[in-house]
C-alpha cells in the first residue's frame, strides 16, 4: 500500500510537471499576453467551481484562444464534490484536482470564490456582463424519504453524513451519535457504500487520509458494528459499482451477511447480463455465499426488496431506535423492473439511519427555468430552454448521477455546443462585455469580497501544514470565516 | 529549475522506500530529451544513452538499438483525425498521447481510479496486450460505450509487437441523450 502511494506520488508530480509544460505550450501560442483588459474575445461566466465548472472551462479555453472564462463559486474553496464528496480513502480520484488547478491558473481563466450567485449577484446581472453564462452548480439538496420520523435525531441524509466526514462547513455541527450497534442505510449506490465503508473501516486506515479530525475521533469511539444497506429492488438493479463492492468485501475484520432468499433466480440470469452487471453480480453472489471470517467483529450486508415506511422512535419519542420496512416484489426485469408492495412489513432495530437515495438540485434564481419534478434546469443538449446565452453542465443539467468521467464528458458536450453557438453567430460577440471587472466592482458595492485562486492557495497551504502535523495529507478548515481570514491575510 | 528539482526529489523519494530499477519512461526529463543520465544513487547504467525500461516490466536494462525499439502508434481522436506518433518501447499510451497533444484525459493520473483514458484498441493488437488486471476491468466497467476491444490508455505499455497499433478515442457525445434516462452509478 505504501509503495503504491509512493509510486502514485511520483506519478502525481510527473503528471503535474507534464501538465505544466502542456499549459505553457498553450500560453506560448497566445504570445504569452498577460492581462486581458483589452481583450475583445468572448467572455464566459461559469457558476459553480466543481468538476462540471472546471471541465467546461477547460474545453472553452482550449477551443477558443480568445475566450476568457471566469468561474464563480459560493464557498471560498473550489472543487465541489471532488473535495466534499469523494471519500477520504479514495485519494487517487482526487488527482483530478491537479487538472482543475491548471485550468484555474490559466491566464485566461479566473476563479472567484465567496460569491453566492442568486443572492450576492443575480443571473441577469451576470448575463449582462458576459457573452454567455454556464450553470454548473450541481445538486446541494437531497431527496427525502417522505416517511414519518424522518426528522428524528439519529436520521441523516447521506449528503450530510458525507459532508460531515469530508469537512463541508455547513455540516460541521452534525455530531452523529455512533453509540448504537446497527446502522441502516437506505439506498445502494456508491454513496451508500462509501458511508458503509467509512463506518466500518479500521481507524488505522482512516487516520492517514484527509478525513476531518472530529469525524476521525467520532469514528474511533464508534460502537457501530453492523451496517445494513437496504434497496427497494433486487440484486440485479443495484446501483453501486464493482470497485466499491470489492472494497466492502475486502474490508479487514468484517464479514458479509446477506439473505440467500434475496438471491433466488439470480444465478440463472447471469449469462444474459452485459459484462459490467455480470461481474458485479458474480462478486455479490460470491460475498453472499462465502460470508467471511466468522470471528470478524463487524458485519455488513445488503437487504433487497425493502422500502422504508416509518422511522420508529424510542419510548421517549426523542430519537430513532428502529426502522419499519415494507417488503416488495419485483415486476418486470432488468433496469426497468419496478418494486411493488406486498403488504408485508419488517422492523429492524437500529440507532443510526442514513438515507442515501439521491442528491437534488435546487433553483438558483427566479430568472432561470427549473423543472421541479426532475429537479434540473430544463435544457436541450446544455442550452437552457427559452433562454439565449444561458447553458448548463453537470448534475444540474442531467440529474445527480455519474462519476467524474461522466461529468467530464457532459461538460465537454456543453462547451462544444457553446462554441458552436459562438461560431454560428447565435451569441453576439461583436458587443464588448466587461466580465469580471464589472461583477467584482458590483460585488464590492454590496460588501462582498471575492476569494481569488491565489487566496485559495493560501488556504490550501494552511490545510496541508496542519495535516502534516497530524500525519495526514491535509486538515481541512471547517469554518468559512477562518477560511476567509487566511485567504485574505 | 523547478521541474528538475521536483523530479529529483520525486525520484529519490521512490528510491528511498522502494528498490526499483530507474523508470526512465515516466521521467519528464527523459521525455523532453533533457536527461543527463545521472540519477541520485541509483545503480544506473554508466553510459549516457537513454535506455527505456518498461514501467511494468522487470529486468533487462541492456540498451538495445533504438530503431528496434521504435513503436509506431496511431491515435484516432474524437473527430476521426488520425495522429501518427513514434514511440519507444516501454512508453505508456496515456503519457504518449499527452506528449503529442492528443485529447486523452487522465483525470486520476494513471492510478486506476477513473475511466477517462478509455480507448478502443485495433483488434489485431488487442490480442497482443497482456490481460487487464482486475482493477482495470473494474474501472472499464464504468466507461460509457464499452466494447470488446476497450482498454484504459494508462495501462497500455508499448512493446515492439504493438507496432502499427491504432488507439481510437470513443465519441461520447450524442449517445448520452439517445438512450433516455438510464441510471448511472456514482
XYZ file of C-alpha atoms in Angstrom:
675
model
C 0.000 0.000 0.000
C 2.732 2.437 0.953
C 4.648 1.534 -2.197
C 1.606 2.268 -4.306
C 1.259 5.599 -2.593
C 4.886 6.405 -3.318
C 4.510 5.386 -6.920
C 1.378 7.445 -7.162
C 3.192 10.355 -5.595
C 5.859 10.138 -8.268
C 3.237 9.746 -10.951
C 1.385 12.694 -9.492
C 4.349 15.006 -9.569
C 5.344 13.761 -13.011
C 1.872 14.457 -14.323
C 1.841 17.838 -12.619
C 5.113 18.788 -14.280
C 3.960 17.386 -17.577
C 0.710 19.226 -17.168
C 2.553 22.486 -16.559
C 4.547 22.014 -19.735
C 1.278 21.420 -21.582
C -0.150 24.624 -20.135
C 2.904 26.607 -21.072
C 2.567 25.411 -24.644
C -0.923 26.916 -24.518
C 0.398 30.242 -23.266
C 3.142 30.396 -25.866
C 0.530 30.030 -28.587
C -1.157 33.231 -27.459
C 2.126 35.139 -27.336
C 2.056 34.997 -23.544
C -0.001 38.153 -23.129
C -0.794 38.830 -19.512
C -3.917 40.712 -18.508
C -6.940 40.764 -20.707
C -8.464 44.157 -20.100
C -8.037 44.983 -23.749
C -9.358 41.644 -24.988
C -12.417 41.675 -27.171
C -12.829 37.962 -27.236
C -15.800 36.080 -25.841
C -16.246 36.255 -22.091
C -17.940 33.332 -20.407
C -19.125 33.058 -16.827
C -19.359 29.698 -15.104
C -21.470 29.348 -11.973
C -20.070 26.600 -9.767
C -16.442 25.631 -9.131
C -16.751 21.857 -9.095
C -15.812 19.270 -11.747
C -18.517 20.378 -14.183
C -17.460 24.011 -13.956
C -13.775 23.306 -14.380
C -14.153 20.787 -17.163
C -16.427 23.176 -19.068
C -13.862 25.953 -18.553
C -11.052 23.701 -19.728
C -12.769 22.920 -23.018
C -13.746 26.524 -23.684
C -10.213 27.789 -23.107
C -8.832 25.130 -25.401
C -11.350 25.608 -28.193
C -11.098 29.399 -28.382
C -7.744 31.086 -27.943
C -9.551 34.401 -27.443
C -12.022 33.264 -24.795
C -11.812 34.399 -21.185
C -13.569 32.270 -18.595
C -14.489 33.249 -15.035
C -15.553 30.613 -12.518
C -17.741 31.754 -9.616
C -18.102 29.619 -6.508
C -20.130 30.145 -3.347
C -17.565 28.734 -0.947
C -14.109 30.238 -0.535
C -12.697 26.896 -1.666
C -13.009 25.320 -5.121
C -13.532 21.774 -6.436
C -17.000 20.968 -5.168
C -17.708 17.270 -4.698
C -14.146 16.269 -5.514
C -13.284 17.901 -2.209
C -16.513 17.300 -0.302
C -17.963 14.140 -1.854
C -15.182 11.763 -2.855
C -14.386 9.514 0.101
C -11.222 10.264 2.102
C -9.847 6.810 1.340
C -10.097 7.445 -2.431
C -7.280 9.956 -2.811
C -6.442 8.918 -6.406
C -9.867 10.034 -7.541
C -8.916 13.477 -6.224
C -5.890 13.672 -8.534
C -8.197 15.420 -10.964
C -7.727 18.492 -8.758
C -4.357 18.913 -10.471
C -6.105 19.249 -13.828
C -8.555 21.775 -12.368
C -5.731 23.736 -10.749
C -4.039 24.048 -14.120
C -7.257 25.378 -15.612
C -7.749 27.868 -12.789
C -4.172 29.086 -13.203
C -4.539 29.510 -16.959
C -4.068 33.142 -17.762
C -7.443 33.418 -19.487
C -9.263 31.931 -16.513
C -10.019 33.414 -13.142
C -11.621 31.928 -10.070
C -13.882 33.977 -7.790
C -14.824 32.242 -4.546
C -17.109 33.502 -1.785
C -19.739 34.627 -4.277
C -23.305 33.454 -3.740
C -24.919 33.645 -7.169
C -28.620 34.311 -6.758
C -28.059 36.301 -3.593
C -24.915 38.460 -3.997
C -25.401 38.831 -7.729
C -28.245 37.777 -9.995
C -28.135 35.662 -13.108
C -29.400 38.609 -15.137
C -26.514 40.754 -13.886
C -24.099 38.020 -14.936
C -25.734 37.728 -18.336
C -25.266 41.450 -18.854
C -21.574 41.262 -18.036
C -20.779 38.159 -20.086
C -21.495 36.811 -23.568
C -22.582 33.501 -22.097
C -23.290 32.049 -18.657
C -22.959 28.349 -17.835
C -24.753 26.948 -14.785
C -22.693 24.182 -13.187
C -23.817 24.474 -9.607
C -24.654 20.839 -9.033
C -27.085 19.373 -6.530
C -26.881 20.641 -2.977
C -30.185 19.281 -1.744
C -31.229 15.730 -1.114
C -34.278 13.651 -1.879
C -36.245 12.946 1.231
C -37.729 9.551 2.008
C -41.061 11.192 2.770
C -41.767 9.000 5.813
C -42.746 9.859 9.356
C -39.912 10.099 11.826
C -37.504 11.243 9.123
C -36.615 14.318 11.196
C -35.845 12.436 14.399
C -32.342 12.565 15.863
C -30.382 9.643 14.555
C -31.642 10.043 10.975
C -29.325 11.740 8.466
C -29.111 12.224 4.743
C -26.033 10.634 3.204
C -25.249 14.035 1.758
C -24.951 15.497 5.264
C -23.097 12.498 6.641
C -20.576 12.577 3.812
C -20.335 16.372 4.170
C -19.587 15.837 7.861
C -16.632 13.495 7.400
C -15.406 15.500 4.420
C -15.399 18.859 6.164
C -18.235 20.669 4.417
C -18.643 23.813 6.541
C -22.443 23.551 6.751
C -22.183 20.036 8.210
C -19.537 20.667 10.830
C -22.033 20.592 13.711
C -23.668 17.322 12.649
C -22.330 15.291 15.590
C -23.901 11.944 14.645
C -24.369 9.611 17.567
C -22.366 6.475 16.794
C -23.110 4.651 20.051
C -25.544 2.145 18.557
C -24.670 -1.301 17.247
C -26.608 -1.295 13.993
C -26.782 1.321 11.265
C -29.231 1.098 8.380
C -28.506 2.833 5.087
C -31.348 3.304 2.612
C -30.115 3.215 -0.978
C -27.474 1.038 -2.598
C -25.473 3.385 -4.795
C -21.795 4.216 -4.437
C -22.533 6.923 -1.877
C -24.291 4.341 0.326
C -21.283 2.057 0.029
C -18.900 4.895 0.828
C -20.853 5.615 4.021
C -20.888 1.923 4.989
C -17.184 1.621 4.363
C -16.293 4.709 6.375
C -18.460 3.443 9.244
C -16.692 0.069 9.322
C -13.159 0.858 8.167
C -10.372 0.392 10.707
C -9.327 3.710 12.240
C -5.677 2.945 11.375
C -6.685 3.106 7.732
C -8.651 6.347 8.087
C -6.205 8.304 10.153
C -3.803 8.797 7.253
C -6.481 10.253 4.993
C -7.902 13.752 4.765
C -10.983 12.810 6.793
C -11.689 15.576 9.296
C -10.194 15.150 12.723
C -13.528 15.422 14.501
C -15.041 12.703 12.305
C -11.983 10.536 12.884
C -12.344 10.915 16.643
C -16.061 10.134 16.485
C -15.405 7.040 14.380
C -12.621 5.926 16.713
C -15.191 5.864 19.520
C -17.952 4.368 17.379
C -19.901 1.345 18.621
C -21.383 0.625 15.214
C -20.608 -2.989 14.307
C -23.281 -3.876 11.785
C -24.351 -1.962 8.699
C -27.317 -2.955 6.540
C -27.605 -1.409 3.098
C -31.223 -1.534 2.001
C -32.677 -1.288 -1.510
C -36.207 -1.305 -2.951
C -35.418 -3.702 -5.749
C -33.219 -6.738 -6.247
C -29.555 -7.631 -6.725
C -29.790 -7.079 -10.472
C -30.895 -3.487 -10.011
C -28.262 -2.448 -7.508
C -26.786 0.934 -8.408
C -23.293 0.667 -6.925
C -20.264 -0.327 -8.990
C -17.842 -3.172 -8.614
C -14.898 -1.188 -7.278
C -16.871 -0.065 -4.226
C -18.354 -3.520 -3.698
C -14.911 -5.066 -3.816
C -13.738 -2.628 -1.158
C -16.558 -3.765 1.146
C -15.734 -7.414 0.558
C -12.069 -6.748 1.325
C -12.620 -4.682 4.476
C -10.485 -6.098 7.277
C -12.187 -7.635 10.293
C -15.620 -7.640 8.670
C -17.805 -10.321 7.195
C -20.676 -10.171 4.723
C -24.124 -11.105 5.954
C -26.792 -11.440 3.263
C -30.058 -13.316 2.890
C -29.934 -16.279 0.476
C -33.619 -15.725 -0.293
C -32.764 -12.348 -1.854
C -30.651 -14.144 -4.464
C -33.201 -16.653 -5.740
C -33.131 -16.928 -9.516
C -30.087 -14.692 -9.875
C -27.605 -17.387 -10.884
C -29.783 -18.344 -13.865
C -29.973 -14.730 -15.071
C -26.174 -14.246 -15.077
C -25.376 -15.496 -18.542
C -27.525 -12.902 -20.298
C -26.141 -9.918 -18.463
C -23.819 -7.333 -20.031
C -20.281 -7.537 -18.725
C -20.318 -4.814 -16.034
C -23.574 -6.076 -14.483
C -22.420 -9.696 -14.729
C -19.103 -9.117 -12.948
C -20.824 -7.074 -10.252
C -23.492 -9.714 -9.641
C -20.933 -12.530 -9.550
C -18.948 -10.724 -6.891
C -22.073 -10.075 -4.848
C -23.100 -13.705 -5.002
C -19.637 -14.812 -4.016
C -19.742 -12.485 -0.997
C -23.199 -13.720 -0.069
C -22.104 -17.330 -0.266
C -18.706 -17.094 1.392
C -19.596 -14.560 4.066
C -16.163 -14.256 5.544
C -14.397 -14.900 8.796
C -16.952 -15.838 11.470
C -14.676 -14.355 14.090
C -14.896 -10.959 12.412
C -16.153 -8.310 14.792
C -18.056 -6.332 12.231
C -20.517 -7.221 9.541
C -22.313 -5.617 6.640
C -24.914 -6.815 4.188
C -27.364 -5.855 1.503
C -31.079 -6.217 2.152
C -33.131 -6.246 -1.022
C -36.825 -5.738 -1.871
C -37.349 -3.403 1.079
C -38.645 0.185 1.227
C -38.699 2.405 4.340
C -42.195 3.285 5.593
C -41.577 4.738 9.037
C -38.781 5.598 11.423
C -39.558 4.075 14.813
C -38.905 6.285 17.822
C -37.841 5.040 21.222
C -40.111 5.029 24.262
C -39.399 8.707 24.968
C -40.189 9.568 21.362
C -36.976 11.545 21.202
C -34.780 9.550 18.853
C -34.755 6.828 16.226
C -34.458 3.297 17.581
C -35.538 1.358 14.525
C -36.971 1.444 11.046
C -40.061 -0.183 9.588
C -39.566 -1.627 6.127
C -42.158 -2.759 3.602
C -41.335 -5.905 1.649
C -41.591 -5.623 -2.132
C -41.838 -7.914 -5.092
C -40.385 -7.152 -8.473
C -42.468 -6.556 -11.582
C -40.522 -6.757 -14.804
C -36.800 -7.263 -15.032
C -33.532 -5.527 -15.700
C -33.036 -1.788 -15.275
C -36.730 -1.029 -15.652
C -38.006 -3.511 -13.063
C -40.423 -1.939 -10.586
C -40.914 -2.609 -6.906
C -44.494 -3.408 -5.926
C -45.774 -3.612 -2.340
C -46.753 -6.962 -0.927
C -48.253 -5.639 2.284
C -45.696 -7.399 4.482
C -43.685 -5.362 6.956
C -40.450 -5.875 8.839
C -38.947 -3.895 11.737
C -35.188 -3.510 12.122
C -33.656 -2.234 15.358
C -31.040 0.414 14.693
C -29.819 3.679 16.159
C -28.406 5.292 13.046
C -30.366 5.693 9.823
C -28.785 7.203 6.750
C -30.863 7.936 3.711
C -28.803 7.700 0.540
C -31.480 7.916 -2.126
C -30.107 10.740 -4.209
C -28.971 14.324 -4.238
C -31.216 17.027 -5.689
C -30.608 20.327 -7.444
C -32.466 23.432 -6.297
C -33.410 26.562 -8.259
C -30.770 29.298 -8.086
C -32.586 32.358 -9.370
C -36.177 33.100 -10.451
C -34.872 34.135 -13.858
C -33.739 30.584 -14.586
C -36.282 27.964 -15.677
C -36.406 24.959 -13.339
C -38.121 21.584 -13.643
C -39.224 20.711 -10.090
C -40.226 17.174 -10.986
C -36.837 16.172 -12.327
C -35.042 18.809 -10.211
C -32.896 20.022 -13.105
C -32.668 23.091 -15.279
C -34.607 22.211 -18.440
C -32.274 22.180 -21.396
C -31.560 20.835 -24.862
C -28.027 19.479 -25.083
C -26.940 22.023 -22.477
C -28.755 25.054 -23.899
C -31.164 26.259 -21.226
C -34.722 26.245 -22.521
C -36.012 29.541 -23.902
C -33.021 31.483 -22.597
C -30.408 32.527 -25.134
C -26.876 32.775 -23.787
C -27.586 30.518 -20.813
C -26.172 26.995 -20.643
C -25.740 24.256 -18.085
C -23.402 21.347 -17.411
C -23.008 18.620 -14.838
C -25.604 17.424 -12.361
C -27.810 20.499 -12.661
C -28.182 19.592 -16.348
C -28.580 15.810 -16.273
C -29.543 14.936 -12.726
C -27.291 13.843 -9.843
C -25.758 10.609 -11.098
C -22.474 9.658 -12.649
C -18.794 9.583 -11.780
C -16.218 12.221 -12.630
C -15.775 10.774 -16.121
C -19.493 11.156 -16.809
C -19.449 14.791 -15.731
C -16.325 15.364 -17.772
C -17.932 14.121 -20.979
C -21.086 16.059 -20.258
C -19.173 19.284 -19.616
C -17.208 18.847 -22.807
C -20.529 18.486 -24.637
C -21.890 21.740 -23.223
C -18.663 23.536 -24.087
C -18.853 22.241 -27.653
C -22.432 23.425 -28.009
C -21.494 26.845 -26.654
C -18.592 27.142 -29.094
C -20.873 26.091 -31.944
C -23.321 28.847 -30.967
C -20.488 31.357 -30.918
C -19.370 30.315 -34.350
C -22.880 30.249 -35.759
C -23.454 33.804 -34.595
C -26.150 32.831 -32.083
C -24.234 34.787 -29.448
C -23.465 38.393 -30.347
C -19.714 38.576 -29.862
C -19.465 41.965 -31.540
C -20.601 43.575 -28.293
C -17.798 44.027 -25.773
C -18.656 42.613 -22.377
C -16.929 43.783 -19.187
C -16.810 40.398 -17.434
C -15.254 40.013 -14.004
C -14.209 43.654 -13.720
C -17.840 44.765 -13.647
C -19.024 41.947 -11.408
C -16.224 42.375 -8.877
C -16.993 46.101 -8.707
C -20.696 45.380 -8.267
C -19.991 42.874 -5.517
C -17.783 45.374 -3.762
C -20.680 47.851 -3.550
C -22.615 45.070 -1.850
C -19.870 44.358 0.660
C -18.800 41.103 -0.962
C -15.114 40.452 -1.471
C -14.046 37.566 -3.687
C -11.513 34.856 -2.978
C -9.109 34.522 -5.886
C -7.272 31.341 -6.738
C -4.087 32.705 -5.181
C -6.081 33.213 -1.977
C -7.300 29.607 -2.127
C -3.656 28.582 -2.430
C -3.037 30.145 0.991
C -5.934 28.155 2.450
C -4.539 25.075 0.730
C -1.072 25.629 2.166
C -2.501 26.097 5.659
C -4.543 22.890 5.397
C -1.524 20.918 4.199
C 0.570 22.386 7.012
C -1.975 21.378 9.647
C -2.308 17.971 8.057
C 1.429 17.366 8.150
C 1.346 17.916 11.879
C -1.247 15.141 12.158
C 0.257 12.771 9.610
C -2.477 13.462 7.056
C -2.378 14.963 3.556
C -4.369 17.915 4.889
C -6.553 19.000 7.759
C -9.483 20.824 6.194
C -10.617 24.128 7.586
C -14.219 23.762 8.693
C -15.176 27.350 9.182
C -15.858 29.775 6.348
C -14.770 32.794 8.398
C -11.477 31.127 9.180
C -11.010 30.309 5.502
C -11.611 33.944 4.566
C -9.268 35.238 7.232
C -6.456 33.047 5.931
C -7.322 33.727 2.289
C -7.054 37.474 2.672
C -4.210 37.527 5.169
C 14.910 24.610 -12.367
C 11.779 23.772 -10.505
C 10.882 20.908 -12.790
C 14.150 19.056 -12.441
C 14.281 19.692 -8.706
C 10.831 18.250 -8.341
C 11.781 15.262 -10.454
C 14.925 14.661 -8.423
C 13.036 14.780 -5.163
C 10.233 12.636 -6.568
C 12.690 10.133 -7.928
C 14.747 9.951 -4.746
C 11.544 9.570 -2.750
C 10.739 6.387 -4.637
C 14.294 5.248 -4.377
C 14.453 5.643 -0.632
C 11.485 3.406 0.033
C 11.388 1.024 -2.860
C 14.028 -0.928 -4.661
C 13.205 -0.487 -8.299
C 15.141 -0.037 -11.482
C 15.148 3.558 -12.681
C 12.000 4.103 -14.658
C 13.089 6.450 -17.410
C 9.823 6.260 -19.302
C 7.909 8.243 -16.657
C 10.578 10.898 -16.245
C 9.789 14.222 -17.900
C 13.481 14.973 -18.406
C 13.764 11.816 -20.433
C 10.646 12.593 -22.356
C 11.777 16.144 -23.039
C 15.164 14.756 -24.193
C 16.820 16.593 -21.345
C 18.123 13.569 -19.448
C 21.783 13.734 -18.448
C 21.867 10.106 -17.405
C 22.708 10.963 -13.810
C 20.339 9.955 -11.037
C 20.747 10.112 -7.262
C 22.346 6.953 -6.062
C 20.637 4.559 -8.452
C 22.793 1.767 -9.760
C 22.151 3.337 -13.124
C 23.955 2.297 -16.284
C 27.085 4.390 -16.620
C 26.560 5.118 -20.278
C 24.621 8.259 -21.138
C 22.269 6.612 -23.569
C 18.617 6.882 -22.713
C 17.567 3.351 -22.078
C 13.912 2.595 -21.874
C 12.879 0.257 -19.135
C 9.290 -0.842 -19.054
C 7.148 0.586 -16.290
C 5.502 -2.745 -15.629
C 8.263 -4.968 -16.860
C 11.234 -6.038 -14.818
C 14.867 -6.619 -15.563
C 16.558 -6.222 -18.903
C 18.358 -2.921 -18.631
C 20.637 -3.503 -21.614
C 20.426 -0.831 -24.215
C 19.069 -2.204 -27.460
C 19.400 -0.401 -30.779
C 16.909 2.437 -30.731
C 15.490 1.545 -34.172
C 14.445 -1.918 -32.972
C 12.523 -0.403 -30.071
C 10.561 2.200 -32.053
C 6.846 1.553 -31.934
C 4.552 3.350 -34.344
C 1.137 4.147 -32.921
C -1.787 5.958 -34.492
C -4.270 7.808 -32.312
C -7.657 8.471 -33.815
C -9.176 11.384 -31.962
C -12.824 12.113 -31.297
C -13.191 13.940 -34.614
C -11.791 10.981 -36.519
C -8.482 12.711 -37.155
C -5.533 10.320 -37.433
C -2.466 11.309 -35.408
C 0.500 9.028 -36.104
C 3.213 9.108 -33.452
C 6.522 7.385 -32.954
C 7.059 5.952 -29.531
C 9.689 3.927 -27.749
C 9.050 0.509 -26.300
C 8.210 0.879 -22.626
C 6.278 4.103 -23.049
C 2.780 4.376 -21.730
C -0.093 5.157 -24.107
C -1.590 7.888 -21.927
C 1.659 9.786 -21.436
C 2.427 9.331 -25.110
C -0.925 10.865 -26.020
C -0.238 13.884 -23.821
C 3.225 14.278 -25.262
C 1.695 14.584 -28.730
C -1.256 16.763 -27.792
C -3.835 14.002 -28.244
C -7.010 14.808 -26.373
C -6.996 11.875 -23.964
C -7.854 12.838 -20.405
C -6.253 11.142 -17.447
C -8.176 12.510 -14.501
C -6.748 10.182 -11.862
C -3.236 10.338 -13.335
C -2.858 6.640 -14.120
C -3.951 5.336 -10.708
C -6.798 3.095 -11.922
C -9.369 5.323 -10.231
C -11.275 6.590 -13.260
C -12.082 5.678 -16.847
C -11.295 8.917 -18.621
C -8.408 7.434 -20.623
C -10.677 4.788 -22.177
C -9.598 3.838 -25.731
C -10.503 1.216 -28.326
C -7.536 -0.860 -29.447
C -7.220 -2.121 -33.046
C -8.347 -5.752 -32.866
C -5.182 -7.481 -34.034
C -3.169 -5.581 -31.410
C -5.765 -6.001 -28.672
C -4.972 -9.718 -28.680
C -1.313 -8.969 -28.044
C -1.860 -6.911 -24.920
C -1.486 -8.651 -21.577
C -4.749 -9.405 -19.765
C -6.056 -6.435 -17.779
C -5.695 -6.728 -14.038
C -8.916 -6.883 -12.042
C -8.717 -3.211 -11.034
C -8.549 -2.136 -14.680
C -11.557 -4.281 -15.521
C -13.450 -2.703 -12.617
C -12.777 0.780 -13.999
C -13.545 -0.240 -17.575
C -16.937 -1.455 -16.401
C -17.795 2.180 -15.674
C -16.725 3.551 -19.042
C -19.542 4.582 -21.374
C -19.739 2.700 -24.696
C -17.619 -0.178 -23.530
C -16.614 -2.517 -26.348
C -14.819 -5.838 -26.664
C -11.618 -4.009 -27.584
C -11.768 -1.409 -24.799
C -8.745 -0.746 -22.590
C -7.542 2.050 -20.345
C -4.802 4.018 -22.079
C -2.804 4.418 -18.875
C -2.370 0.642 -18.662
C -1.103 0.093 -22.192
C 2.687 -0.250 -22.279
C 4.186 -0.213 -25.744
C 6.190 -3.163 -26.989
C 7.698 -3.742 -30.469
C 4.971 -6.255 -31.343
C 2.382 -3.479 -30.943
C 3.905 -1.575 -33.851
C 1.109 -0.203 -36.012
C -1.459 -0.221 -33.202
C -4.376 2.167 -33.561
C -5.981 3.664 -30.489
C -9.378 5.234 -31.062
C -10.863 7.693 -28.617
C -14.556 6.946 -28.020
C -17.025 9.510 -29.248
C -19.092 10.008 -26.139
C -21.401 12.752 -27.208
C -24.801 12.035 -28.760
C -25.346 8.682 -27.166
C -25.754 10.184 -23.750
C -29.125 11.522 -24.751
C -30.274 8.829 -27.125
C -30.976 6.208 -24.522
C -33.120 8.406 -22.304
C -32.923 8.184 -18.561
C -30.582 5.381 -17.641
C -29.476 5.238 -14.016
C -25.760 5.848 -13.904
C -23.565 4.829 -10.994
C -21.965 7.374 -8.735
